[in-house]
Coordinates of C-alpha atoms in Angstrom, one line a residue:
X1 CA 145.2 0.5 -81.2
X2 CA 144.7 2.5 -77.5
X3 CA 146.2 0.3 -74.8
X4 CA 143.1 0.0 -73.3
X5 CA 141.2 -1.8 -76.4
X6 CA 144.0 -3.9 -76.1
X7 CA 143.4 -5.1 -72.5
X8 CA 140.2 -5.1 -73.3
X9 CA 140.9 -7.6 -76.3
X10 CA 143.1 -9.4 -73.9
X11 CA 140.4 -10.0 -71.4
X12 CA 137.9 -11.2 -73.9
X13 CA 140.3 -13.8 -75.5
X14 CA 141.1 -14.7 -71.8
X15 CA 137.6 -15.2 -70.8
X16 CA 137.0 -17.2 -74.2
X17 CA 140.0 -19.5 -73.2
X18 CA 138.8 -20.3 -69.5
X19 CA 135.6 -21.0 -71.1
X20 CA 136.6 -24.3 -72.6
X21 CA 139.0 -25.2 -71.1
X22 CA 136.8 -26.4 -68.0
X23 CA 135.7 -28.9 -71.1
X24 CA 139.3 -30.3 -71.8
X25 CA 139.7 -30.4 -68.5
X26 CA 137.0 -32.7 -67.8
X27 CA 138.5 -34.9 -70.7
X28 CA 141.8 -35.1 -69.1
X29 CA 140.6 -36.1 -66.3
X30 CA 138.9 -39.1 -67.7
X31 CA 142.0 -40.8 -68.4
X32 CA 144.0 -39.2 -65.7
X33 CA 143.9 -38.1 -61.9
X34 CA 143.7 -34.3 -60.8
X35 CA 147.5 -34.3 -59.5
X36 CA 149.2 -35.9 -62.7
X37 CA 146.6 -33.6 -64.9
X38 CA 148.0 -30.6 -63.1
X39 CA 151.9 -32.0 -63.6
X40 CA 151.0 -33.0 -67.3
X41 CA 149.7 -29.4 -68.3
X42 CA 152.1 -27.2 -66.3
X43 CA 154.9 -29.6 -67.8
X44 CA 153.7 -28.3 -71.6
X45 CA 153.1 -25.0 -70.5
X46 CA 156.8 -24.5 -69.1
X47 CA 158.2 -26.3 -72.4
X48 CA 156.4 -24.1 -74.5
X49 CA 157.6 -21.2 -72.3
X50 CA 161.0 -22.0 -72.6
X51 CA 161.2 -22.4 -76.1
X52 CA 159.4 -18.8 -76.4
X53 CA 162.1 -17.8 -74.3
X54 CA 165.0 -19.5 -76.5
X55 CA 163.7 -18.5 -79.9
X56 CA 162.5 -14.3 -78.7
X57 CA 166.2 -14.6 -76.5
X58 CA 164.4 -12.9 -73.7
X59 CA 166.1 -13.2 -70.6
X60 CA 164.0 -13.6 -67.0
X61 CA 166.1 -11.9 -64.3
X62 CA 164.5 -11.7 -60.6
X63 CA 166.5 -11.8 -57.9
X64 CA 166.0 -13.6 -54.4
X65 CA 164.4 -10.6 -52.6
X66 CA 162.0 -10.6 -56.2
X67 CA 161.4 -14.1 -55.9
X68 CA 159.9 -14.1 -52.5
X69 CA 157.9 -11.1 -53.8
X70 CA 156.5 -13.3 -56.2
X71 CA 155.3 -16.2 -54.1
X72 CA 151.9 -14.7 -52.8
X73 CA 150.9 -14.1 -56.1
X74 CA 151.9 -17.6 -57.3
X75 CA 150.6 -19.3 -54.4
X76 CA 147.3 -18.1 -55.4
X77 CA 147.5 -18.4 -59.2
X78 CA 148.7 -21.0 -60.8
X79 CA 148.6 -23.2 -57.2
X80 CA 145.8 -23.3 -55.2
X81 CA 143.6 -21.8 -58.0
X82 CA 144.1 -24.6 -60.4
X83 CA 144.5 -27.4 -57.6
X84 CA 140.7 -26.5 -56.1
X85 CA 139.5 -26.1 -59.5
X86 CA 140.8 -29.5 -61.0
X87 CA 139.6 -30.8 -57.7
X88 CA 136.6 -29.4 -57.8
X89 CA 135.6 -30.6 -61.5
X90 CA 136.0 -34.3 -60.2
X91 CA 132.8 -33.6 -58.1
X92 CA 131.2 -31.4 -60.5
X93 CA 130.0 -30.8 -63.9
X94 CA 131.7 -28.1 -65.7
X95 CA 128.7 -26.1 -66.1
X96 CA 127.9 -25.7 -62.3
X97 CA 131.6 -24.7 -62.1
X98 CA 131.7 -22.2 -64.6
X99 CA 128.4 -21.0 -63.1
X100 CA 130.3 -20.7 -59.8
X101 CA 132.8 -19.2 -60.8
X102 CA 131.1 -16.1 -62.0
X103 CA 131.2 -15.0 -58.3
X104 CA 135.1 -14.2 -59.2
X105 CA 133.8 -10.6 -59.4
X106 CA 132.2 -10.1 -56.4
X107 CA 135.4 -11.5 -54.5
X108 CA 137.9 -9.2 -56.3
X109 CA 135.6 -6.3 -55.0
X110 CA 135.5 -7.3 -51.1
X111 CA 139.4 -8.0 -51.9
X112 CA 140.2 -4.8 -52.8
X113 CA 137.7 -3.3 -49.9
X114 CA 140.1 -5.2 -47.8
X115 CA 143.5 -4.6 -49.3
X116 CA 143.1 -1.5 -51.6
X117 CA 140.7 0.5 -49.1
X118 CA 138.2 0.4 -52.2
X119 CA 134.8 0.1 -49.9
X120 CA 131.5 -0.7 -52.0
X121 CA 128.4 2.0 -51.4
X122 CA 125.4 1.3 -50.2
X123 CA 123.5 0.2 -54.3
X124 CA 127.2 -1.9 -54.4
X125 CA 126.6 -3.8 -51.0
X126 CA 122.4 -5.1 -52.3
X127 CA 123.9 -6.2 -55.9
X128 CA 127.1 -8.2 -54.1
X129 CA 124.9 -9.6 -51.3
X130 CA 122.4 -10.5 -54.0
X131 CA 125.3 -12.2 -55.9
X132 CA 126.0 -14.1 -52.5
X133 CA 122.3 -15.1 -52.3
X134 CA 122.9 -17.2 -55.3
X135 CA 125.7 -19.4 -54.7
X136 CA 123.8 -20.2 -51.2
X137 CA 120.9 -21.2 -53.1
X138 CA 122.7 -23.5 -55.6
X139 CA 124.6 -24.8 -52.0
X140 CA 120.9 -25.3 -51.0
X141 CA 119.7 -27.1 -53.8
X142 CA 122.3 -29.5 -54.0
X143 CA 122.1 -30.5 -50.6
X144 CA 117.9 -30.8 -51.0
X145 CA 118.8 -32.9 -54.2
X146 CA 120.8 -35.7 -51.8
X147 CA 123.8 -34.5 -54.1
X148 CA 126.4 -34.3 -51.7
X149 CA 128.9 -35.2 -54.1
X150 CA 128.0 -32.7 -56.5
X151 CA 128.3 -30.3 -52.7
X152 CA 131.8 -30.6 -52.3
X153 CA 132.6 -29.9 -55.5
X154 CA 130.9 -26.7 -55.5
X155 CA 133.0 -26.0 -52.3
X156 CA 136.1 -26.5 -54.3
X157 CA 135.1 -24.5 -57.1
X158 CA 134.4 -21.7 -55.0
X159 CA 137.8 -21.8 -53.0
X160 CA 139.0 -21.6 -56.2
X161 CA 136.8 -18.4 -57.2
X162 CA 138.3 -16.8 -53.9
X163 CA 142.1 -17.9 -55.0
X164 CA 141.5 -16.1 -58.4
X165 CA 139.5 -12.7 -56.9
X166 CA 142.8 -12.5 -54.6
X167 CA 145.4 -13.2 -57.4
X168 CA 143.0 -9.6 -59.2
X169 CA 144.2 -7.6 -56.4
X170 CA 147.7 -9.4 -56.1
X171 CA 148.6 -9.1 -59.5
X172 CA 147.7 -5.8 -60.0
X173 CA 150.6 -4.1 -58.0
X174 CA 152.9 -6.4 -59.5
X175 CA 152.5 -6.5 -63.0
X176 CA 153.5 -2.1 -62.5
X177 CA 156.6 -3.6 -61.0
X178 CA 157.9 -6.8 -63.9
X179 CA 157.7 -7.7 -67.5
X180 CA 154.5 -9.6 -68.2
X181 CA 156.6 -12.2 -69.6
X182 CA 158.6 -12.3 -66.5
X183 CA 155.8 -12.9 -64.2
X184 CA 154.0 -15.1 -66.5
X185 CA 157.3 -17.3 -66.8
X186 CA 157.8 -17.4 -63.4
X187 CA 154.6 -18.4 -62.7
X188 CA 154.5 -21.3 -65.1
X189 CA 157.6 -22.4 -63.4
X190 CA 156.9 -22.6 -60.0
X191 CA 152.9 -24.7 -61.7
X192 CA 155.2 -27.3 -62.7
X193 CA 157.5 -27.3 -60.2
X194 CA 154.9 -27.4 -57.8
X195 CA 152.5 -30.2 -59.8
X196 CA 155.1 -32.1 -60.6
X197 CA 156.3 -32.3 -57.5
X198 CA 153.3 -33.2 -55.7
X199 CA 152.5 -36.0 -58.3
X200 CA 155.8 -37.8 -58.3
X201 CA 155.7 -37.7 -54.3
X202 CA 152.4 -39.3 -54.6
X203 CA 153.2 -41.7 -57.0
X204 CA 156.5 -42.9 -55.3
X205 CA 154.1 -43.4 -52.2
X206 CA 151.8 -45.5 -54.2
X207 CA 154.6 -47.4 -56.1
X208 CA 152.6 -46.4 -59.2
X209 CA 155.2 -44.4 -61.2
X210 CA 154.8 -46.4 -64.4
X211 CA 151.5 -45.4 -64.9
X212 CA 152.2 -41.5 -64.6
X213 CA 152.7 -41.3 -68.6
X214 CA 149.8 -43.9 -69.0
X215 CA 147.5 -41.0 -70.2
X216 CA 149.6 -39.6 -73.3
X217 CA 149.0 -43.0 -75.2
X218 CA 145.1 -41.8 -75.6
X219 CA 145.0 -38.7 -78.4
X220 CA 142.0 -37.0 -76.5
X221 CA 144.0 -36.6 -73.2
X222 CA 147.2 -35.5 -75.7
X223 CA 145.0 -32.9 -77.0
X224 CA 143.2 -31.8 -73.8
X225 CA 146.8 -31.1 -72.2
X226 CA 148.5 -28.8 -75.3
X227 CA 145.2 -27.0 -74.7
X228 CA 145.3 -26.5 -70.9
X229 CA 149.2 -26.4 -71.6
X230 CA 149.9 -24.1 -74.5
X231 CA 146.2 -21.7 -74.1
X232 CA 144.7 -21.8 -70.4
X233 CA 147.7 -22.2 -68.3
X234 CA 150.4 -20.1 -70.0
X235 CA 148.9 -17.6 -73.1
X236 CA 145.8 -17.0 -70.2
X237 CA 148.7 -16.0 -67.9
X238 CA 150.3 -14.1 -69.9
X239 CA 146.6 -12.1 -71.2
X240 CA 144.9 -11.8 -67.9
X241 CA 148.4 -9.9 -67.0
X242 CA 148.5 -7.7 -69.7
X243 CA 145.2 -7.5 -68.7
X244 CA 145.7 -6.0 -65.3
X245 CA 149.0 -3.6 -65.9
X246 CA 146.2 -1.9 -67.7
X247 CA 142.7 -2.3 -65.9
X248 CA 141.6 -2.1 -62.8
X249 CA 141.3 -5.5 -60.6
X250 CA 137.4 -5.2 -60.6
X251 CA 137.0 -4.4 -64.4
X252 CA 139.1 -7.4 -65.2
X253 CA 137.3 -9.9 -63.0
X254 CA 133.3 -8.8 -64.8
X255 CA 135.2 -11.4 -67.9
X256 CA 134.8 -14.4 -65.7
X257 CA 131.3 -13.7 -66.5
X258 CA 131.6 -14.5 -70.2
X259 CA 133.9 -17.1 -69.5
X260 CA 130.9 -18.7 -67.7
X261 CA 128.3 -18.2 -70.0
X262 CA 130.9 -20.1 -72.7
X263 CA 131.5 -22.6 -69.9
X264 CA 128.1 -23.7 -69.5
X265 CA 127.0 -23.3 -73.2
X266 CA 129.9 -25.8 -74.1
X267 CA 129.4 -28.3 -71.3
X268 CA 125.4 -28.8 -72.6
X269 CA 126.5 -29.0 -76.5
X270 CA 129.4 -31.1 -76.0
X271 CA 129.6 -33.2 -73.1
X272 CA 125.9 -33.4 -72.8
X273 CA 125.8 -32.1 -69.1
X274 CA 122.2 -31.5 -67.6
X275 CA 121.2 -28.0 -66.1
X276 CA 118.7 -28.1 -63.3
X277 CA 116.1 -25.8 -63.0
X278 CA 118.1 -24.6 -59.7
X279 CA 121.4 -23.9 -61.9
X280 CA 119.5 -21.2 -63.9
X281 CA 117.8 -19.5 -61.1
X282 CA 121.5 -19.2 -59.3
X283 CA 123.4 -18.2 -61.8
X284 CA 120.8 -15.6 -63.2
X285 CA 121.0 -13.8 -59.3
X286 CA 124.4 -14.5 -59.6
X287 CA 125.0 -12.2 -62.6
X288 CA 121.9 -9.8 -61.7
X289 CA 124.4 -9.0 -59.2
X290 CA 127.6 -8.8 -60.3
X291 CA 126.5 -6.4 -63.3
X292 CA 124.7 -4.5 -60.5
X293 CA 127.8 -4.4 -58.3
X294 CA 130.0 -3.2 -61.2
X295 CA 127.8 -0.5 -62.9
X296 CA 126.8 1.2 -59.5
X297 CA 131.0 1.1 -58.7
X298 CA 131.1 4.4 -60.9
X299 CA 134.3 5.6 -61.1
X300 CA 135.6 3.4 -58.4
X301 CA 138.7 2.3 -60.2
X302 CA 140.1 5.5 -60.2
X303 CA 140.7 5.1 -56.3
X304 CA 141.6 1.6 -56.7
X305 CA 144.1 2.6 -58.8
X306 CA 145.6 5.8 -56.4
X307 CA 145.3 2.9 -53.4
X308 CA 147.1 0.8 -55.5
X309 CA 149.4 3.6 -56.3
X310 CA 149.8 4.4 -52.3
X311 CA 150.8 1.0 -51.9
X312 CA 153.3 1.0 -54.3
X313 CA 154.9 4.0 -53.0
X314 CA 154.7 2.2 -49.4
X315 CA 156.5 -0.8 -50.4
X316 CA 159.0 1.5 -52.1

């Protein structure tokens, strides 16, 4: 199979995976709060990671100077991405989130405008500001509906969009430069060092550490976590990587798209969430947009990829 079916494949079981697991975690986080949800699925993830690691008897070698190479590119996925979006679902419904999230695209493009020196034409510029248009409305909605709760959770879930677009470009140049198991081991590490961290802290301020394995005594929040563990934190690490060494930042981000169509689709049927009338005119500009944005970029990638390229040689 070419490489680039491959991505492609990669990218659509990566968009599938997101998809749901905005679902799981919404069940997690019934029985457990957002920090020890983060610290219970990075914890699986990293297990799981270094048993793949024991049993394939790959070896991770990065050295100082690599590691601090590595930590904008962490800092921005698995950290603040996950940390706004678990956040963010304690305010929201999963559908609104996964509709939010579908502005990934548009932020990935004004990224690599900014970093790449990939700048959108004039056709590119209506469809993103159109995209724009729509996340303001669904701001605007929510505040006319007196759902100011509901408002800062779209906040979060947008902060978290902008984390991801960023880790597009990030990851991009580095995936050329390390093993995708590599980076997608090191990543997992420094989630769970970082969650776990953070959790423990709090829980040692709070005098409350007996209750930080509470959650694993209920089977749904068991199963939630070797889903968010196992599939959306590490194998969607590993994909959206393989992903990228491949395509171009702004190909790769159009899957958050499908990933929200599954999103909401799955929060309706299973956890019975209600879509307002507001929901479906926002996230139909929303994706009006992005396709527009993406299918007027023409051959755009092919100087994203020389910039990307440039910079490379830069660094170098």
């Amino acid at each position: 199979m070419p490489e680039h079916k491959k991505a492609y494949f990669a990218a659509i079981l990566y968009a599938i995976i997101i998809g749901f697991s905005f679902i799981f975690t919404k069940i997690s986080l019934m029985e457990a709060s957002p920090l020890d949800t983060l610290a219970h699925r990075f914890t699986m993830a990293f297990l799981i990671a270094i048993i793949f690691k024991l049993y394939r008897r790959t070896s991770v070698k990065m050295s100082a100077k690599d590691t601090l190479k590595t930590l904008p590119l962490v800092s921005l996925y698995p950290i603040l991405f996950f940390t706004f979006q678990v956040f963010g679902l304690v305010y929201t419904s999963s559908s609104e989130a996964g509709i939010i999230q579908a502005t990934i695209p548009i932020f990935t493009l004004l990224s690599a405008s900014l970093f790449l020196k990939e700048y959108a034409g004039k056709s590119q510029k209506f469809f993103l500001y159109l995209s724009v248009m729509g996340v303001i409305f669904i701001f605007v909605m929510n505040d006319l509906q007196l759902e100011a709760h509901s408002l800062k959770g779209t906040i979060l879930i947008l902060l978290s969009s902008i984390a991801a677009a960023l880790y597009n470009v990030v990851a991009r140049r580095l995936t050329k430069r390390y093993s995708l198991f590599t980076l997608t081991y090191v990543m997992t590490f420094y989630g769970f060092f970082a969650f776990n961290s953070m959790a423990i802290i709090n829980h040692i301020i709070n005098q409350s550490f007996s209750s930080f394995f509470l959650p694993y005594t209920s089977s749904a929040f068991l199963i939630s976590i070797i889903y968010l563990g196992a599939l959306s934190s590490l194998l969607t690490a590993f994909l959206s990587n393989y992903a990228l060494s491949v395509l171009p930042a702004s190909k790769m981000s159009v899957f958050s798209n499908l990933a929200t169509l599954i999103t909401v689709m799955a929060g309706v049927i299973f956890l019975h969430e209600s879509i307002h009338y507001y929901h479906v005119i926002g996230a139909m500009i929303i994706l009006v947009g992005v396709i527009g944005t993406n299918y007027f970029g023409g051959n755009r990638s092919k100087h994203i990829s020389k910039a990307i390229g440039d910079l490379k040689r830069e660094v170098k």
